[in-house]
């Protein structure tokens, strides 16, 4: 009986939306005229169709979008505090200023540049620092290489330092990110997705590296 009612309602939907033949439409019209319940259902479906046609879903205004972003960041922070994220500390496997680990050779980077490679069970991360000669600040360029096939564009990155406010950015679809005008100091970089948080420590920016 329930299936029959469902089929009947589906036929009414098709009729209201013009998806039945003329013959079937005439049959349904006679049934609706003699059945109060079917008549009420048709009236409701027609009212719903009119409201749907008149409803336009547009982009939210900037202030609403900003509020949604803030709420999402609060949600992400709460998720991080709740322990839902897998947290790993990446290991420094290469530093162009030091004898490289794991048998890697130096790349001959100029003194104004420094390269780091960090490894973890979640992703490998490369960091390239380029010091600007005119002001002594550095530009940091990074790239995330997930080891499990995760979309590299699903990550975000955060630059942390005790002496300055944290800066956050997103990766592109290649997993690349950057921070500009970084003052000398020792930093941590957090690479975060909705599943994991990778901590890179000891990212040192020297004046005139």
Coordinates of N, CA and C in Angstrom, one line a residue:
X1 N 0.8 -1.2 0.0 CA 0.0 0.0 0.0 C 0.9 1.3 0.0
X2 N 2.0 1.2 0.8 CA 2.9 2.4 0.8 C 3.5 2.6 -0.5
X3 N 3.9 1.5 -1.2 CA 4.5 1.6 -2.5 C 3.6 2.2 -3.5
X4 N 2.3 1.8 -3.4 CA 1.3 2.3 -4.3 C 1.1 3.8 -4.1
X5 N 1.1 4.3 -2.8 CA 1.0 5.7 -2.6 C 2.2 6.5 -3.1
X6 N 3.4 5.9 -2.9 CA 4.6 6.6 -3.5 C 4.5 6.7 -5.0
X7 N 4.1 5.6 -5.6 CA 4.0 5.7 -7.1 C 3.0 6.7 -7.5
X8 N 1.9 6.8 -6.8 CA 0.8 7.8 -7.1 C 1.4 9.2 -7.0
X9 N 2.1 9.5 -5.9 CA 2.6 10.8 -5.7 C 3.7 11.1 -6.8
X10 N 4.5 10.1 -7.2 CA 5.5 10.3 -8.3 C 4.8 10.7 -9.6
X11 N 3.7 10.0 -9.8 CA 2.9 10.3 -11.1 C 2.4 11.8 -11.0
X12 N 1.9 12.2 -9.9 CA 1.4 13.6 -9.7 C 2.6 14.6 -10.0
X13 N 3.8 14.3 -9.4 CA 4.9 15.1 -9.7 C 5.2 15.3 -11.1
X14 N 5.2 14.1 -11.8 CA 5.5 14.1 -13.3 C 4.4 14.9 -14.0
X15 N 3.2 14.8 -13.6 CA 2.1 15.6 -14.2 C 2.3 17.1 -14.1
X16 N 2.5 17.5 -12.8 CA 2.7 18.9 -12.5 C 3.9 19.5 -13.3
X17 N 4.9 18.7 -13.5 CA 6.1 19.1 -14.2 C 6.1 18.9 -15.7
X18 N 4.9 18.4 -16.2 CA 4.7 18.2 -17.6 C 5.5 17.1 -18.2
X19 N 5.7 16.0 -17.5 CA 6.5 14.9 -18.0 C 5.6 13.6 -18.3
X20 N 4.3 13.8 -18.5 CA 3.4 12.7 -18.8 C 2.7 12.9 -20.2
X21 N 2.3 11.9 -20.8 CA 1.6 12.0 -22.1 C 0.2 12.7 -21.9
X22 N -0.3 13.1 -23.0 CA -1.7 13.8 -23.0 C -2.7 12.8 -22.5
X23 N -2.6 11.6 -22.9 CA -3.6 10.6 -22.4 C -3.6 10.4 -20.9
X24 N -2.3 10.2 -20.4 CA -2.2 10.0 -19.0 C -2.6 11.3 -18.2
X25 N -2.3 12.5 -18.8 CA -2.7 13.7 -18.1 C -4.2 13.8 -18.0
X26 N -4.9 13.4 -19.0 CA -6.4 13.4 -18.9 C -6.9 12.5 -17.8
X27 N -6.3 11.3 -17.7 CA -6.7 10.3 -16.7 C -6.4 10.9 -15.3
X28 N -5.2 11.5 -15.1 CA -4.9 12.0 -13.8 C -5.8 13.2 -13.5
X29 N -6.1 14.0 -14.5 CA -7.0 15.1 -14.2 C -8.4 14.7 -13.7
X30 N -8.9 13.6 -14.2 CA -10.2 13.1 -13.7 C -10.1 12.5 -12.3
X31 N -8.9 11.8 -12.1 CA -8.7 11.2 -10.7 C -8.6 12.3 -9.7
X32 N -7.9 13.4 -10.0 CA -7.7 14.5 -9.0 C -9.0 15.2 -8.7
X33 N -9.8 15.3 -9.8 CA -11.1 16.0 -9.6 C -12.0 15.2 -8.6
X34 N -11.8 13.9 -8.5 CA -12.7 13.1 -7.7 C -12.1 12.6 -6.4
X35 N -10.8 13.1 -6.1 CA -10.1 12.6 -4.9 C -9.6 13.8 -4.2
X36 N -10.1 14.1 -3.0 CA -9.7 15.3 -2.3 C -8.2 15.2 -1.9
X37 N -7.7 14.1 -1.5 CA -6.3 14.0 -1.1 C -5.3 14.3 -2.3
X38 N -5.7 13.7 -3.4 CA -4.9 13.9 -4.6 C -4.9 15.4 -5.0
X39 N -6.1 16.0 -4.9 CA -6.3 17.4 -5.2 C -5.4 18.3 -4.3
X40 N -5.4 18.0 -3.1 CA -4.5 18.7 -2.1 C -3.1 18.6 -2.5
X41 N -2.7 17.4 -2.8 CA -1.3 17.1 -3.2 C -0.9 17.9 -4.4
X42 N -1.8 18.0 -5.4 CA -1.5 18.7 -6.6 C -1.4 20.2 -6.3
X43 N -2.2 20.7 -5.5 CA -2.2 22.2 -5.1 C -0.8 22.5 -4.4
X44 N -0.4 21.6 -3.6 CA 0.9 21.8 -2.9 C 2.0 21.7 -3.9
X45 N 2.0 20.8 -4.8 CA 3.1 20.6 -5.8 C 3.2 21.9 -6.7
X46 N 2.0 22.4 -7.1 CA 2.0 23.6 -7.9 C 2.5 24.8 -7.2
X47 N 2.2 24.9 -5.9 CA 2.7 26.1 -5.1 C 4.2 25.9 -4.9
X48 N 4.6 24.7 -4.7 CA 6.1 24.5 -4.5 C 6.8 24.8 -5.8
X49 N 6.3 24.4 -7.0 CA 6.9 24.7 -8.3 C 7.0 26.2 -8.5
X50 N 6.0 27.0 -8.2 CA 6.0 28.4 -8.3 C 7.1 29.1 -7.4
X51 N 7.2 28.6 -6.2 CA 8.2 29.2 -5.3 C 9.6 28.9 -5.8
X52 N 9.8 27.6 -6.3 CA 11.1 27.2 -6.8 C 11.5 28.1 -8.0
X53 N 10.6 28.4 -8.9 CA 10.9 29.2 -10.0 C 11.3 30.6 -9.6
X54 N 10.7 31.1 -8.6 CA 10.9 32.5 -8.2 C 12.1 32.7 -7.3
X55 N 12.7 31.5 -6.8 CA 13.8 31.6 -5.9 C 15.1 31.6 -6.6
X56 N 15.9 32.6 -6.4 CA 17.3 32.7 -7.0 C 18.3 32.7 -5.8
X57 N 19.2 31.7 -5.9 CA 20.3 31.6 -4.9 C 21.5 32.3 -5.5
X58 N 21.9 33.4 -4.9 CA 23.1 34.1 -5.3 C 24.2 34.0 -4.4
X59 N 25.3 34.7 -4.7 CA 26.5 34.7 -3.9 C 26.2 35.6 -2.6
X60 N 26.7 35.1 -1.5 CA 26.4 35.9 -0.3 C 27.2 37.2 -0.3
X61 N 26.7 38.3 0.3 CA 27.5 39.6 0.4 C 28.8 39.4 1.1
X62 N 29.7 40.3 0.9 CA 31.1 40.1 1.5 C 31.1 39.9 3.0
X63 N 30.2 40.7 3.7 CA 30.2 40.6 5.1 C 29.7 39.2 5.6
X64 N 28.8 38.6 4.8 CA 28.3 37.2 5.2 C 29.4 36.2 4.9
X65 N 30.1 36.4 3.7 CA 31.2 35.5 3.4 C 32.3 35.5 4.4
X66 N 32.6 36.8 4.9 CA 33.7 36.9 5.9 C 33.3 36.2 7.2
X67 N 32.0 36.3 7.6 CA 31.5 35.6 8.8 C 31.6 34.1 8.6
X68 N 31.3 33.6 7.4 CA 31.4 32.2 7.2 C 32.8 31.7 7.3
X69 N 33.7 32.5 6.8 CA 35.2 32.1 6.8 C 35.6 32.1 8.3
X70 N 35.2 33.1 9.1 CA 35.6 33.1 10.5 C 35.1 31.9 11.2
X71 N 33.8 31.6 10.9 CA 33.2 30.4 11.6 C 33.9 29.1 11.2
X72 N 34.3 29.0 9.9 CA 35.1 27.8 9.5 C 36.4 27.8 10.2
X73 N 37.1 28.9 10.3 CA 38.4 28.9 11.0 C 38.2 28.5 12.5
X74 N 37.1 29.0 13.1 CA 36.9 28.5 14.5 C 36.6 27.0 14.6
X75 N 35.9 26.5 13.6 CA 35.6 25.1 13.5 C 36.9 24.3 13.4
X76 N 37.8 24.7 12.5 CA 39.0 24.0 12.2 C 39.9 24.1 13.5
X77 N 39.9 25.2 14.2 CA 40.7 25.3 15.4 C 40.1 24.4 16.5
X78 N 38.8 24.4 16.6 CA 38.2 23.5 17.5 C 38.5 22.0 17.2
X79 N 38.5 21.7 15.9 CA 38.8 20.3 15.5 C 40.3 20.0 15.9
X80 N 41.2 21.0 15.7 CA 42.6 20.7 16.1 C 42.7 20.5 17.5
X81 N 42.0 21.3 18.4 CA 42.1 21.2 19.8 C 41.5 19.9 20.3
X82 N 40.5 19.4 19.6 CA 39.8 18.2 20.0 C 40.6 16.9 19.8
X83 N 41.7 17.0 19.0 CA 42.5 15.8 18.8 C 42.1 15.0 17.6
X84 N 41.2 15.5 16.8 CA 40.7 14.7 15.6 C 41.8 14.6 14.5
X85 N 42.7 15.6 14.5 CA 43.8 15.7 13.5 C 44.9 14.7 13.8
X86 N 45.5 14.1 12.8 CA 46.7 13.3 13.0 C 47.9 14.3 13.0
X87 N 48.6 14.4 14.1 CA 49.7 15.3 14.2 C 51.0 14.6 14.1
X88 N 51.9 15.1 13.2 CA 53.2 14.5 13.0 C 54.3 15.6 13.0
X89 N 55.5 15.3 13.4 CA 56.6 16.2 13.4 C 57.5 15.7 12.3
X90 N 57.7 16.6 11.3 CA 58.6 16.2 10.2 C 60.1 16.2 10.6
X91 N 60.8 15.4 9.9 CA 62.3 15.3 10.2 C 63.0 16.0 9.1
X92 N 64.0 16.9 9.5 CA 64.8 17.6 8.5 C 65.8 16.6 7.9
X93 N 65.6 16.4 6.6 CA 66.5 15.4 5.8 C 67.5 16.1 5.0
X94 N 67.4 17.4 4.8 CA 68.3 18.2 4.0 C 68.3 19.6 4.3
X95 N 69.5 20.2 4.5 CA 69.7 21.6 4.7 C 70.9 22.0 3.9
X96 N 70.7 22.9 3.0 CA 71.8 23.3 2.1 C 73.0 24.0 2.8
X97 N 72.8 24.5 4.0 CA 73.9 25.1 4.7 C 74.7 24.1 5.6
X98 N 74.2 22.9 5.7 CA 74.8 21.9 6.5 C 75.2 20.7 5.6
X99 N 76.0 19.8 6.3 CA 76.2 18.5 5.6 C 74.9 17.8 5.5
X100 N 74.4 17.4 4.3 CA 73.1 16.9 4.1 C 73.0 15.5 4.7
X101 N 71.8 15.2 5.2 CA 71.5 13.9 5.7 C 71.1 12.9 4.6
X102 N 71.0 11.7 4.9 CA 70.5 10.6 4.0 C 71.3 10.5 2.7
X103 N 72.6 11.0 2.7 CA 73.4 10.8 1.5 C 73.1 11.7 0.4
X104 N 72.3 12.8 0.6 CA 72.0 13.7 -0.4 C 73.2 14.7 -0.7
X105 N 73.4 15.1 -1.9 CA 74.4 16.0 -2.2 C 73.9 17.5 -2.1
X106 N 74.8 18.4 -1.8 CA 74.5 19.8 -1.8 C 74.2 20.2 -3.2
X107 N 73.4 21.3 -3.4 CA 72.9 21.7 -4.7 C 73.6 22.9 -5.2
X108 N 74.6 23.4 -4.4 CA 75.3 24.6 -4.8 C 74.5 25.8 -4.8
X109 N 73.6 26.0 -3.9 CA 72.7 27.2 -3.9 C 73.6 28.4 -3.5
X110 N 73.3 29.5 -4.0 CA 74.1 30.7 -3.7 C 73.8 31.1 -2.2
X111 N 74.7 32.0 -1.7 CA 74.6 32.4 -0.3 C 73.3 33.1 0.1
X112 N 72.6 33.7 -0.9 CA 71.4 34.4 -0.7 C 70.2 33.4 -0.6
X113 N 70.5 32.1 -0.9 CA 69.4 31.2 -0.8 C 69.7 30.0 0.1
X114 N 68.6 29.4 0.7 CA 68.8 28.3 1.6 C 67.7 27.3 1.3
X115 N 68.0 26.0 1.3 CA 67.0 25.0 1.0 C 66.9 24.0 2.1
X116 N 65.6 23.7 2.4 CA 65.4 22.6 3.4 C 64.5 21.6 2.8
X117 N 64.6 20.4 3.2 CA 63.7 19.3 2.8 C 63.3 18.6 4.1
X118 N 62.0 18.5 4.4 CA 61.5 17.8 5.6 C 60.7 16.6 5.1
X119 N 60.8 15.5 5.9 CA 60.1 14.3 5.6 C 59.2 13.8 6.7
X120 N 58.1 13.2 6.4 CA 57.2 12.7 7.4 C 56.4 11.6 6.8
X121 N 55.6 10.8 7.6 CA 54.8 9.8 7.1 C 53.6 10.2 6.3
X122 N 53.3 11.5 6.4 CA 52.1 12.1 5.7 C 52.5 12.8 4.4
X123 N 53.6 13.6 4.5 CA 54.0 14.3 3.3 C 55.5 14.7 3.4
X124 N 56.2 14.9 2.3 CA 57.5 15.6 2.3 C 57.2 17.1 1.9
X125 N 58.0 17.9 2.5 CA 57.9 19.4 2.3 C 59.2 20.0 2.0
X126 N 59.3 20.8 0.9 CA 60.5 21.5 0.6 C 60.3 23.0 1.0
X127 N 61.3 23.6 1.5 CA 61.3 25.0 1.8 C 62.5 25.7 1.1
X128 N 62.3 26.7 0.4 CA 63.3 27.5 -0.2 C 63.2 29.0 0.3
X129 N 64.3 29.4 0.8 CA 64.4 30.8 1.3 C 65.3 31.6 0.4
X130 N 64.8 32.8 0.1 CA 65.6 33.7 -0.8 C 65.7 35.1 -0.1
X131 N 66.9 35.5 0.3 CA 67.1 36.7 1.0 C 67.2 37.9 0.0
X132 N 66.5 39.0 0.3 CA 66.5 40.1 -0.6 C 67.6 41.0 -0.2
X133 N 68.5 41.4 -1.1 CA 69.6 42.2 -0.8 C 69.3 43.6 -0.4
X134 N 68.2 44.1 -0.8 CA 67.9 45.5 -0.6 C 67.3 45.8 0.8
X135 N 66.7 44.8 1.5 CA 66.2 45.0 2.8 C 66.5 43.9 3.8
X136 N 67.2 42.9 3.4 CA 67.5 41.8 4.3 C 66.4 40.9 4.7
X137 N 65.2 41.1 4.2 CA 64.1 40.2 4.4 C 64.2 39.0 3.5
X138 N 63.4 38.0 3.8 CA 63.5 36.8 2.9 C 62.1 36.5 2.4
X139 N 62.0 35.8 1.2 CA 60.8 35.3 0.7 C 60.9 33.8 0.8
X140 N 59.8 33.2 1.4 CA 59.8 31.7 1.6 C 58.9 31.1 0.6
X141 N 59.4 30.1 -0.1 CA 58.6 29.3 -1.0 C 58.6 27.8 -0.6
X142 N 57.5 27.2 -0.5 CA 57.4 25.8 -0.1 C 56.5 25.0 -1.0
X143 N 56.6 23.7 -0.9 CA 55.8 22.8 -1.7 C 55.6 21.5 -0.9
X144 N 54.4 21.0 -0.9 CA 54.0 19.8 -0.1 C 53.8 18.7 -1.1
X145 N 54.4 17.5 -0.7 CA 54.3 16.3 -1.6 C 53.7 15.2 -0.7
X146 N 52.4 15.1 -0.7 CA 51.7 14.0 0.1 C 52.2 12.6 -0.4
X147 N 52.4 11.7 0.6 CA 52.9 10.4 0.3 C 51.8 9.4 0.0
X148 N 50.6 9.8 0.3 CA 49.4 8.8 0.2 C 48.5 9.1 -0.9
X149 N 48.9 10.0 -1.8 CA 48.0 10.4 -2.9 C 47.0 11.5 -2.6
X150 N 47.0 12.1 -1.4 CA 46.1 13.2 -1.1 C 46.4 14.3 -2.0
X151 N 45.3 15.0 -2.4 CA 45.4 16.2 -3.2 C 46.3 17.3 -2.5
X152 N 47.4 17.6 -3.1 CA 48.3 18.6 -2.4 C 47.6 20.0 -2.3
X153 N 46.6 20.3 -3.1 CA 45.9 21.5 -3.0 C 44.9 21.5 -1.8
X154 N 44.8 20.4 -1.1 CA 43.9 20.3 0.1 C 44.6 20.9 1.4
X155 N 45.9 21.2 1.3 CA 46.6 21.7 2.4 C 46.6 23.2 2.5
X156 N 46.8 23.7 3.8 CA 47.1 25.1 4.0 C 48.4 25.1 4.8
X157 N 49.0 26.3 4.9 CA 50.3 26.4 5.6 C 50.2 27.7 6.5
X158 N 51.0 27.5 7.6 CA 51.0 28.6 8.6 C 52.5 28.8 9.0
X159 N 52.9 30.0 9.1 CA 54.2 30.4 9.5 C 54.2 31.0 10.9
X160 N 54.9 30.3 11.8 CA 54.8 30.7 13.3 C 56.2 31.2 13.8
X161 N 56.1 32.2 14.6 CA 57.3 32.7 15.3 C 56.9 33.4 16.5
X162 N 57.7 33.2 17.6 CA 57.3 33.8 18.9 C 57.3 35.4 18.8
X163 N 58.0 35.9 17.9 CA 58.1 37.4 17.9 C 57.1 38.1 17.0
X164 N 56.3 37.3 16.3 CA 55.4 37.9 15.3 C 54.1 37.0 15.3
X165 N 53.1 37.7 14.7 CA 51.8 37.0 14.6 C 51.8 35.9 13.6
X166 N 51.1 34.8 13.8 CA 51.1 33.7 12.8 C 50.5 34.2 11.5
X167 N 51.0 33.7 10.4 CA 50.5 34.1 9.1 C 50.1 32.8 8.4
X168 N 48.9 32.8 7.8 CA 48.3 31.6 7.1 C 48.1 31.9 5.7
X169 N 48.3 30.8 4.9 CA 48.1 30.9 3.5 C 47.6 29.5 3.0
X170 N 47.1 29.5 1.8 CA 46.6 28.2 1.2 C 47.6 27.8 0.1
X171 N 47.6 26.5 -0.2 CA 48.4 25.9 -1.3 C 47.6 26.0 -2.6
X172 N 48.3 26.0 -3.7 CA 47.7 25.9 -5.0 C 47.5 24.4 -5.3
X173 N 47.0 24.1 -6.5 CA 46.7 22.7 -6.8 C 48.0 21.8 -7.0
X174 N 49.2 22.5 -7.0 CA 50.5 21.8 -7.0 C 51.0 21.6 -5.6
X175 N 50.3 22.1 -4.6 CA 50.8 22.0 -3.2 C 51.8 23.1 -2.9
X176 N 51.9 24.2 -3.7 CA 52.9 25.2 -3.5 C 52.3 26.4 -2.6
X177 N 53.1 27.0 -1.8 CA 52.7 28.1 -1.0 C 53.9 29.0 -0.8
X178 N 53.6 30.2 -0.3 CA 54.7 31.2 -0.1 C 54.4 32.2 0.9
X179 N 55.4 32.7 1.6 CA 55.3 33.8 2.5 C 56.3 34.9 2.1
X180 N 55.9 36.1 2.0 CA 56.8 37.2 1.6 C 57.3 38.1 2.8
X181 N 58.4 38.7 2.6 CA 59.0 39.7 3.6 C 59.1 39.1 5.0
X182 N 59.8 37.9 5.0 CA 60.0 37.3 6.3 C 61.2 37.8 7.0
X183 N 61.1 38.4 8.2 CA 62.3 38.9 8.9 C 63.2 37.8 9.4
X184 N 64.4 38.1 9.7 CA 65.3 37.1 10.3 C 64.8 36.5 11.6
X185 N 65.0 35.2 11.8 CA 64.5 34.6 13.0 C 64.3 33.1 12.7
X186 N 63.9 32.3 13.7 CA 63.7 30.9 13.6 C 62.2 30.6 13.6
X187 N 61.7 29.9 12.7 CA 60.3 29.7 12.5 C 59.9 28.3 12.5
X188 N 58.6 28.1 12.7 CA 58.0 26.8 12.5 C 57.0 26.9 11.4
X189 N 56.8 25.9 10.6 CA 55.8 25.9 9.5 C 54.9 24.7 9.8
X190 N 53.6 25.0 9.8 CA 52.6 24.0 9.9 C 51.9 23.8 8.6
X191 N 51.9 22.6 8.1 CA 51.2 22.2 6.9 C 50.0 21.4 7.3
X192 N 48.8 21.9 7.0 CA 47.6 21.3 7.6 C 46.6 21.0 6.5
X193 N 45.9 19.8 6.6 CA 44.8 19.4 5.9 C 43.7 19.1 6.9
X194 N 42.5 18.7 6.4 CA 41.4 18.3 7.3 C 41.7 17.0 8.0
X195 N 42.8 16.3 7.6 CA 43.1 15.0 8.2 C 44.4 15.0 9.0
X196 N 45.3 15.9 8.7 CA 46.6 15.9 9.4 C 47.2 17.2 9.5
X197 N 48.2 17.3 10.5 CA 48.9 18.5 10.8 C 50.4 18.1 10.8
X198 N 51.2 18.7 9.9 CA 52.6 18.4 9.9 C 53.4 19.6 10.4
X199 N 54.3 19.4 11.4 CA 55.0 20.5 12.0 C 56.5 20.4 11.5
X200 N 57.0 21.5 11.0 CA 58.3 21.7 10.5 C 59.0 22.7 11.5
X201 N 60.0 22.3 12.2 CA 60.7 23.2 13.1 C 62.1 23.5 12.6
X202 N 62.6 24.6 13.1 CA 64.0 25.0 12.8 C 64.2 25.6 11.5
X203 N 63.2 26.3 10.9 CA 63.3 27.0 9.6 C 63.9 28.3 10.0
X204 N 65.2 28.5 9.7 CA 66.0 29.6 10.2 C 66.2 30.6 9.0
X205 N 65.8 31.8 9.2 CA 66.0 32.9 8.3 C 67.1 33.8 8.8
X206 N 68.2 33.8 8.1 CA 69.4 34.6 8.5 C 69.5 35.9 7.6
X207 N 69.9 36.9 8.2 CA 70.2 38.1 7.4 C 71.4 37.9 6.5
X208 N 71.2 38.1 5.2 CA 72.3 37.9 4.3 C 72.8 36.5 4.3
X209 N 71.9 35.5 4.3 CA 72.3 34.1 4.4 C 73.4 33.8 3.5

